[in-house]
Coordinates of C-alpha atoms in Angstrom, one line a residue:
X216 CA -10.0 11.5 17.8
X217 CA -10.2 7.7 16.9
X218 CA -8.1 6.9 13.5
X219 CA -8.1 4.1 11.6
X220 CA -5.5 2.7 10.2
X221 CA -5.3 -0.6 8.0
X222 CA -2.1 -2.3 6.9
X223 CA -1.9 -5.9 4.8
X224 CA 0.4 -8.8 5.0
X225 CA 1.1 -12.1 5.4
X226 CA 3.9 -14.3 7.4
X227 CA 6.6 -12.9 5.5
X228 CA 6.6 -9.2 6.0
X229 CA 5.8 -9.3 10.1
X230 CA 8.7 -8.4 11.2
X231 CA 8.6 -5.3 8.8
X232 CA 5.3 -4.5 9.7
X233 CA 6.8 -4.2 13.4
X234 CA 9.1 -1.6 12.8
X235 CA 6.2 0.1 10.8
X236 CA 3.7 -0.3 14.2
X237 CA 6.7 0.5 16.4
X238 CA 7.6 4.0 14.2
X239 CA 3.9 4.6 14.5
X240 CA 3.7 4.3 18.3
X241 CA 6.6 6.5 19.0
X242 CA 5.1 9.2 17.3
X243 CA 1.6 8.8 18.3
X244 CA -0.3 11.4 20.7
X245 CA -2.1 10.4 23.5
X246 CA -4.5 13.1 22.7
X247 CA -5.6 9.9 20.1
X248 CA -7.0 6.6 19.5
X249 CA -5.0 4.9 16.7
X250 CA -7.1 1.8 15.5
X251 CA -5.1 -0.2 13.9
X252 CA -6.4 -3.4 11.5
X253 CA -4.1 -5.8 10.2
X254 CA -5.8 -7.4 7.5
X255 CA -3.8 -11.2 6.8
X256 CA -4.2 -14.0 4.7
X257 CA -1.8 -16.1 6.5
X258 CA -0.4 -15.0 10.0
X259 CA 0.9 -17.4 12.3
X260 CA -0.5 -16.5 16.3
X261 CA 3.3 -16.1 17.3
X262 CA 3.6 -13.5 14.5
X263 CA 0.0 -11.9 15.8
X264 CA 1.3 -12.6 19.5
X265 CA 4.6 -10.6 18.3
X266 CA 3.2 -7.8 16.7
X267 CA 0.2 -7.1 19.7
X268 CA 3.3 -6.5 22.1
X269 CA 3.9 -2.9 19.9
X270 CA 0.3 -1.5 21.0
X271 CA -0.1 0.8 23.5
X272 CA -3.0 2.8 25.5
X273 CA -4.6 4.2 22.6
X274 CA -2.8 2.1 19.9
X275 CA -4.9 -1.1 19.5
X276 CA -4.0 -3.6 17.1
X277 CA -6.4 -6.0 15.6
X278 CA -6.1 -8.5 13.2
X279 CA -8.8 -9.5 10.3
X280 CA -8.3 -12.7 7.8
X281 CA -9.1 -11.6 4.6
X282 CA -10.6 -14.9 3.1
X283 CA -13.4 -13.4 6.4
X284 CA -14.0 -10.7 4.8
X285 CA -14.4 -11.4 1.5
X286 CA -16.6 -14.1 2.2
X287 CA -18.9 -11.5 4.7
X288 CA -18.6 -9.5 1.7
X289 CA -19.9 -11.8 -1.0
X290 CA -22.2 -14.4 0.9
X291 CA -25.3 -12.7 0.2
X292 CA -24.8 -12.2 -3.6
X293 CA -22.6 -14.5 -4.6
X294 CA -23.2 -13.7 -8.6
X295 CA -20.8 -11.1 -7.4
X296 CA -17.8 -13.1 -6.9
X297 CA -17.1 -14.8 -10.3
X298 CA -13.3 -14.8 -9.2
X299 CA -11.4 -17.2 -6.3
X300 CA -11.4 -15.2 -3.6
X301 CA -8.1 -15.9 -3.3
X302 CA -7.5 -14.1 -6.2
X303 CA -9.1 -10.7 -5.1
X304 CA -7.2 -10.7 -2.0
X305 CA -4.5 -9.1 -4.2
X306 CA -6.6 -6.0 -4.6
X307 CA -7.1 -5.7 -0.9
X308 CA -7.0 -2.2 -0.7
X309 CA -10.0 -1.9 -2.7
X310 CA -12.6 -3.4 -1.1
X311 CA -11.3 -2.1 2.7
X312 CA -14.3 0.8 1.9
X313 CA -17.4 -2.8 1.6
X314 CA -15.1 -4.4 4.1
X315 CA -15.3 -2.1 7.0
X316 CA -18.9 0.0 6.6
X317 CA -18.6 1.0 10.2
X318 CA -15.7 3.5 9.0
X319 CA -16.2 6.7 7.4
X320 CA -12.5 7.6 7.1
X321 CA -8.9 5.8 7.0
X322 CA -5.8 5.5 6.0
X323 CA -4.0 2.4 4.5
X324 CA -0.1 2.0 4.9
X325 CA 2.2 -0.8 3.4
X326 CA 4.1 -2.8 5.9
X327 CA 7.5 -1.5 4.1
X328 CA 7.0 1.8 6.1
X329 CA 8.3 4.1 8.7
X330 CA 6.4 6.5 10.2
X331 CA 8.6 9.9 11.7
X332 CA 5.6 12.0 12.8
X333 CA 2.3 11.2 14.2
X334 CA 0.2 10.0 11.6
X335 CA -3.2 12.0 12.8
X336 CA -1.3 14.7 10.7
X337 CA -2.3 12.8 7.5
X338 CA -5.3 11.6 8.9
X339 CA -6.6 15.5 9.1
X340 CA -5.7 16.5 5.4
X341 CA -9.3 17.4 4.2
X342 CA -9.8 15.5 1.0
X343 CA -12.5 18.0 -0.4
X344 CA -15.0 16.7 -3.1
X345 CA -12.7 13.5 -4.1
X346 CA -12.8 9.7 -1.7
X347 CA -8.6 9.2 -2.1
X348 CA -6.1 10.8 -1.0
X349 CA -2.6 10.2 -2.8
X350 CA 1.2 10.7 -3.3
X351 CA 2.5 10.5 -6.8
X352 CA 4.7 7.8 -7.9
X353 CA 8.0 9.4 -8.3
X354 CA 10.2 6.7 -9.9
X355 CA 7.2 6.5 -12.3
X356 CA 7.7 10.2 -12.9
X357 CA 11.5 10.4 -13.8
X358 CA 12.3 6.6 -14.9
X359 CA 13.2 7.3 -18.4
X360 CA 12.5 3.3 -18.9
X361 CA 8.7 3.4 -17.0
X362 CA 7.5 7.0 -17.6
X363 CA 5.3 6.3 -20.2
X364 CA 4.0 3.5 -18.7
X365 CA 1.4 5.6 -16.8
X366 CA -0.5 8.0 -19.7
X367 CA 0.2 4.4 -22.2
X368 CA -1.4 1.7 -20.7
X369 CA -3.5 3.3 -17.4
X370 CA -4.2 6.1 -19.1
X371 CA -2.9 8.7 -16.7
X372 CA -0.2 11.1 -16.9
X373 CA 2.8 10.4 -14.9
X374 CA 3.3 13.5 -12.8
X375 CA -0.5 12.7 -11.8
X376 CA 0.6 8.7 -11.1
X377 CA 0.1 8.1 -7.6
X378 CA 1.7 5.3 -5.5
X379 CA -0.8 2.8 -3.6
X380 CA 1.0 2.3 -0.7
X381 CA 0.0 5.4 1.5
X382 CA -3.7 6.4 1.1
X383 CA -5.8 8.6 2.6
X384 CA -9.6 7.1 2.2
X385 CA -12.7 8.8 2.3
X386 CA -14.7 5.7 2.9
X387 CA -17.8 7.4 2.9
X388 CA -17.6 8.4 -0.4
X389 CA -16.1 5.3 -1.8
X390 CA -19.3 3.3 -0.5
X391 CA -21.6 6.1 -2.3
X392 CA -20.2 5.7 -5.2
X393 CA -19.8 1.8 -5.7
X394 CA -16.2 2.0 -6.1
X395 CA -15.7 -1.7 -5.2
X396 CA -18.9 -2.8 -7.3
X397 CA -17.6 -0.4 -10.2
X398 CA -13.8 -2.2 -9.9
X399 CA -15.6 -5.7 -9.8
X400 CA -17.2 -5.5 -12.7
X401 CA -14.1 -4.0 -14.6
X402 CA -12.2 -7.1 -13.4
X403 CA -14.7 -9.8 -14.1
X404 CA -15.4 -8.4 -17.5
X405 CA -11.6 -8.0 -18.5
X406 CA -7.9 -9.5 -17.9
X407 CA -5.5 -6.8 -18.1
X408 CA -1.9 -7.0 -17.7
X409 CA -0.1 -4.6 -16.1
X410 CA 2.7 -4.3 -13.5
X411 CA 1.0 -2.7 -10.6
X412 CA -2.1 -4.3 -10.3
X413 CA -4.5 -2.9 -7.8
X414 CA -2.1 0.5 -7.7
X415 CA -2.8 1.3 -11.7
X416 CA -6.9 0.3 -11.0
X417 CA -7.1 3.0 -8.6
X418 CA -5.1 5.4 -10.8
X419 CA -7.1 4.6 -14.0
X420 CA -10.9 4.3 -12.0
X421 CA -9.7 7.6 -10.0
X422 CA -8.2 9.5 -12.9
X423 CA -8.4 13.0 -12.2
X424 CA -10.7 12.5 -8.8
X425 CA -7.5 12.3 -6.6
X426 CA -6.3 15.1 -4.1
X427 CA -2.5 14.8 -3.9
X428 CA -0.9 14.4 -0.6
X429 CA 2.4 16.7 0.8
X430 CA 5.2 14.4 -0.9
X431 CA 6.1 14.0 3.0
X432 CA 3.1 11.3 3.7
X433 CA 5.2 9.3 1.7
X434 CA 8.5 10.2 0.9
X435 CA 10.0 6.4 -1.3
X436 CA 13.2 5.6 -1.3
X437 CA 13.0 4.8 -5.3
X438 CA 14.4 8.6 -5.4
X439 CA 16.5 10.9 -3.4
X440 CA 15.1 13.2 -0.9
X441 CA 16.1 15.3 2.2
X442 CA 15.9 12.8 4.8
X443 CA 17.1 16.2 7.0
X444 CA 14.1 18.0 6.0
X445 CA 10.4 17.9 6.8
X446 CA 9.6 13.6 6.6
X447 CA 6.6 12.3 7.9
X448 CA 7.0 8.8 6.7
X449 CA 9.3 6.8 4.8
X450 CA 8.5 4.3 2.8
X451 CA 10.8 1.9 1.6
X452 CA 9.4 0.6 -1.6
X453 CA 10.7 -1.6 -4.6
X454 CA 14.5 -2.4 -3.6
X455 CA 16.0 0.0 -1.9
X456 CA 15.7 -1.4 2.0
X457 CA 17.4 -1.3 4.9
X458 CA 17.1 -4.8 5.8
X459 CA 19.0 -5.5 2.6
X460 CA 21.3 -2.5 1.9
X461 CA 23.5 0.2 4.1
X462 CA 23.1 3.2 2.4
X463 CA 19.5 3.8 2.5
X464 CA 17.7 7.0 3.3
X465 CA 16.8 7.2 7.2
X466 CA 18.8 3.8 8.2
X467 CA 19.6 4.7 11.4
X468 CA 15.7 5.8 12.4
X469 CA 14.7 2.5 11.2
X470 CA 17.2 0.5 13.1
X471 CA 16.9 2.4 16.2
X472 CA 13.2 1.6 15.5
X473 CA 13.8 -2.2 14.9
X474 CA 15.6 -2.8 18.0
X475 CA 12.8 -2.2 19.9
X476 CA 10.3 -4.9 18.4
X477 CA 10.4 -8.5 18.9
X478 CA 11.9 -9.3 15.3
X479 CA 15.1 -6.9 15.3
X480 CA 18.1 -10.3 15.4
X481 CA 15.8 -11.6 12.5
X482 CA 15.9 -8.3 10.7
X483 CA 20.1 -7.9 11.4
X484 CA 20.1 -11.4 10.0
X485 CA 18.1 -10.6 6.8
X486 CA 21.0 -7.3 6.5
X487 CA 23.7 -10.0 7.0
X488 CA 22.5 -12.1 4.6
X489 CA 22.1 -10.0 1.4
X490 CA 24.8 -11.0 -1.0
X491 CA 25.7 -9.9 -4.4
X492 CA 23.6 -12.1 -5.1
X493 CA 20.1 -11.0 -4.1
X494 CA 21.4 -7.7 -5.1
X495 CA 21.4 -9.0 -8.8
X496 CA 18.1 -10.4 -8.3
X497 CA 17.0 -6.8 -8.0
X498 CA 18.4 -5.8 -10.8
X499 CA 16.9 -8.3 -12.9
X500 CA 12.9 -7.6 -11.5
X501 CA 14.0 -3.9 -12.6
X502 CA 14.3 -4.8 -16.0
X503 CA 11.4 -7.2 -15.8
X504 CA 9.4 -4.8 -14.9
X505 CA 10.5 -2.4 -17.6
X506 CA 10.1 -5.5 -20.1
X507 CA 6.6 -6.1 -19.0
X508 CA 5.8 -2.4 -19.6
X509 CA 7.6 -2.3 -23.4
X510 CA 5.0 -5.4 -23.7
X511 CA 2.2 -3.8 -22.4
X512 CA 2.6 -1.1 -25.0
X513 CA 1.7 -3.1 -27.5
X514 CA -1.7 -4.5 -26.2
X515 CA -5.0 -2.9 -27.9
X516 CA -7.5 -3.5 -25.0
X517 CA -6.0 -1.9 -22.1
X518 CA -6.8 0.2 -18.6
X519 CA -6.6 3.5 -21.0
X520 CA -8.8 1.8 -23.6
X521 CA -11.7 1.1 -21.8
X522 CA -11.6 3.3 -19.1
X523 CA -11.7 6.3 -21.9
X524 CA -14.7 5.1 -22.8
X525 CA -16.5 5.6 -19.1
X526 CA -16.7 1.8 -18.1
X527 CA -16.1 1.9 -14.1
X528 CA -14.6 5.1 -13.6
X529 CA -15.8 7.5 -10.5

């Protein structure tokens, strides 16, 4: 069975992207091909060098530019593409459906990652009628400060707010029903503000057309969970990561992970370096984030607005 598999990043999240490709190698079975596309905006050859030493037999890594693809994308209607495409590299995720027309299924991991079983697992969940599959956001869901964020300015309820950062992609599906076209003209037409750009897009254009993933597929560090129990991938989003603190959920995996890849003295030295410092600099994007939301509650034209009324959604 051939998977594909498409992460996103640029220089400065390599060496997290190794322990991410490492994590995913250890558990992969040769029973598979894992096709693996690292889509980049900037990524120096030593980095590409670095991380093409992690693939295996039937773990292949290759990288894509994404100024490429967009410009594939948009060079033969260019009426398209009123934004830099610089601009709507943010929302990566997307377009990897127009991108990549040769693939009928994949799924889309962020760099901050760590897989503990083999990821054909997820890859396998039937999606049914809907094109994404999802995990729910669960800081979203109990963060007194952000839970109304979701059903306020998206338009969704939070217990059905799912995170971005693992997805499950029925490409198919998304190519049959314009999703990229549909998103597009929701962006070119309005500015919104919001705090988790391309993540509350997909929630407020998929609202309700989303088959929820086992919380394993991506179990986030933003909450507790049973790190003893049944993971089958950690991710290590927002601030709590163990390249900046100790006492973070599956630490020792991810170290005995890191030490294998080419970047594991860089990532000790990233540990070491964290003072109290950068941990008040977490503390403060917390609370801008929670700021940004109380502001956001106060706009009239918003995702919930105008996606009530029909424009874009699936």
């Amino acid at each position: 069975m051939k998977i594909p598999i498409f992460y996103a990043i640029n220089d400065q999240y390599a060496s997290l992207l190794s322990v991410s490709l490492q994590s995913l190698a250890d558990h992969a079975s040769p029973k598979n091909q894992y096709q693996i596309t690292v889509l980049y905006q900037t990524l120096s050859a030593e980095n590409q060098q670095k991380l093409s030493s992690v693939a295996t037999d039937n773990v292949h890594i290759h990288f894509s530019a994404l100024d490429d693809q967009f410009s594939k994308l948009f060079e033969k209607d260019h009426n398209l593409l009123l934004a830099d495409i610089r601009t709507l590299t943010i929302y990566y995720r997307l377009f990897i459906a127009a991108m990549f027309p040769n693939y009928q299924k994949a799924i889309y991991l962020d760099a901050d990652t760590l897989v503990m079983q083999d990821i054909a697992g997820l890859y396998q969940i039937d999606l049914g009628q809907h094109a994404i599959g999802a995990v729910t956001d669960q800081l979203l869901a109990i963060d007194p400060d952000l839970s109304a964020y979701p059903a306020q300015v998206v338009g969704v309820n939070a217990a059905n707010y799912v995170n971005s950062g693992v997805l499950l992609l029925d490409l198919a599906k998304l190519r049959q029903q314009k999703f990229s076209q549909r998103f597009l003209a929701l962006l070119q037409q309005y500015h919104f503000k919001l705090i988790a750009a391309d993540q509350d897009y997909l929630n407020a254009m998929a609202k309700d057309k989303i088959t929820f993933l086992p919380v394993k597929w991506n179990d986030q560090t933003t909450v507790p969970f049973d790190e003893n129990g049944d993971v089958g991938l950690v991710h290590y989003n927002l601030f709590r990561k163990p390249w900046h603190y100790l006492d973070v959920p599956c630490h020792q995996t991810f170290w005995k992970t890191a030490d294998r890849t080419p970047y594991a003295q860089d990532l000790h030295d990233t540990l070491a370096q964290y003072d109290d410092k950068d941990t008040s600099a977490d503390d403060v994007k917390h609370q801008s984030l929670v700021n940004t939301a109380n502001q956001l509650f106060k706009e009239k034209v918003t995702l919930k607005t105008v996606l009530s009324q029909g424009a874009a959604s699936l």
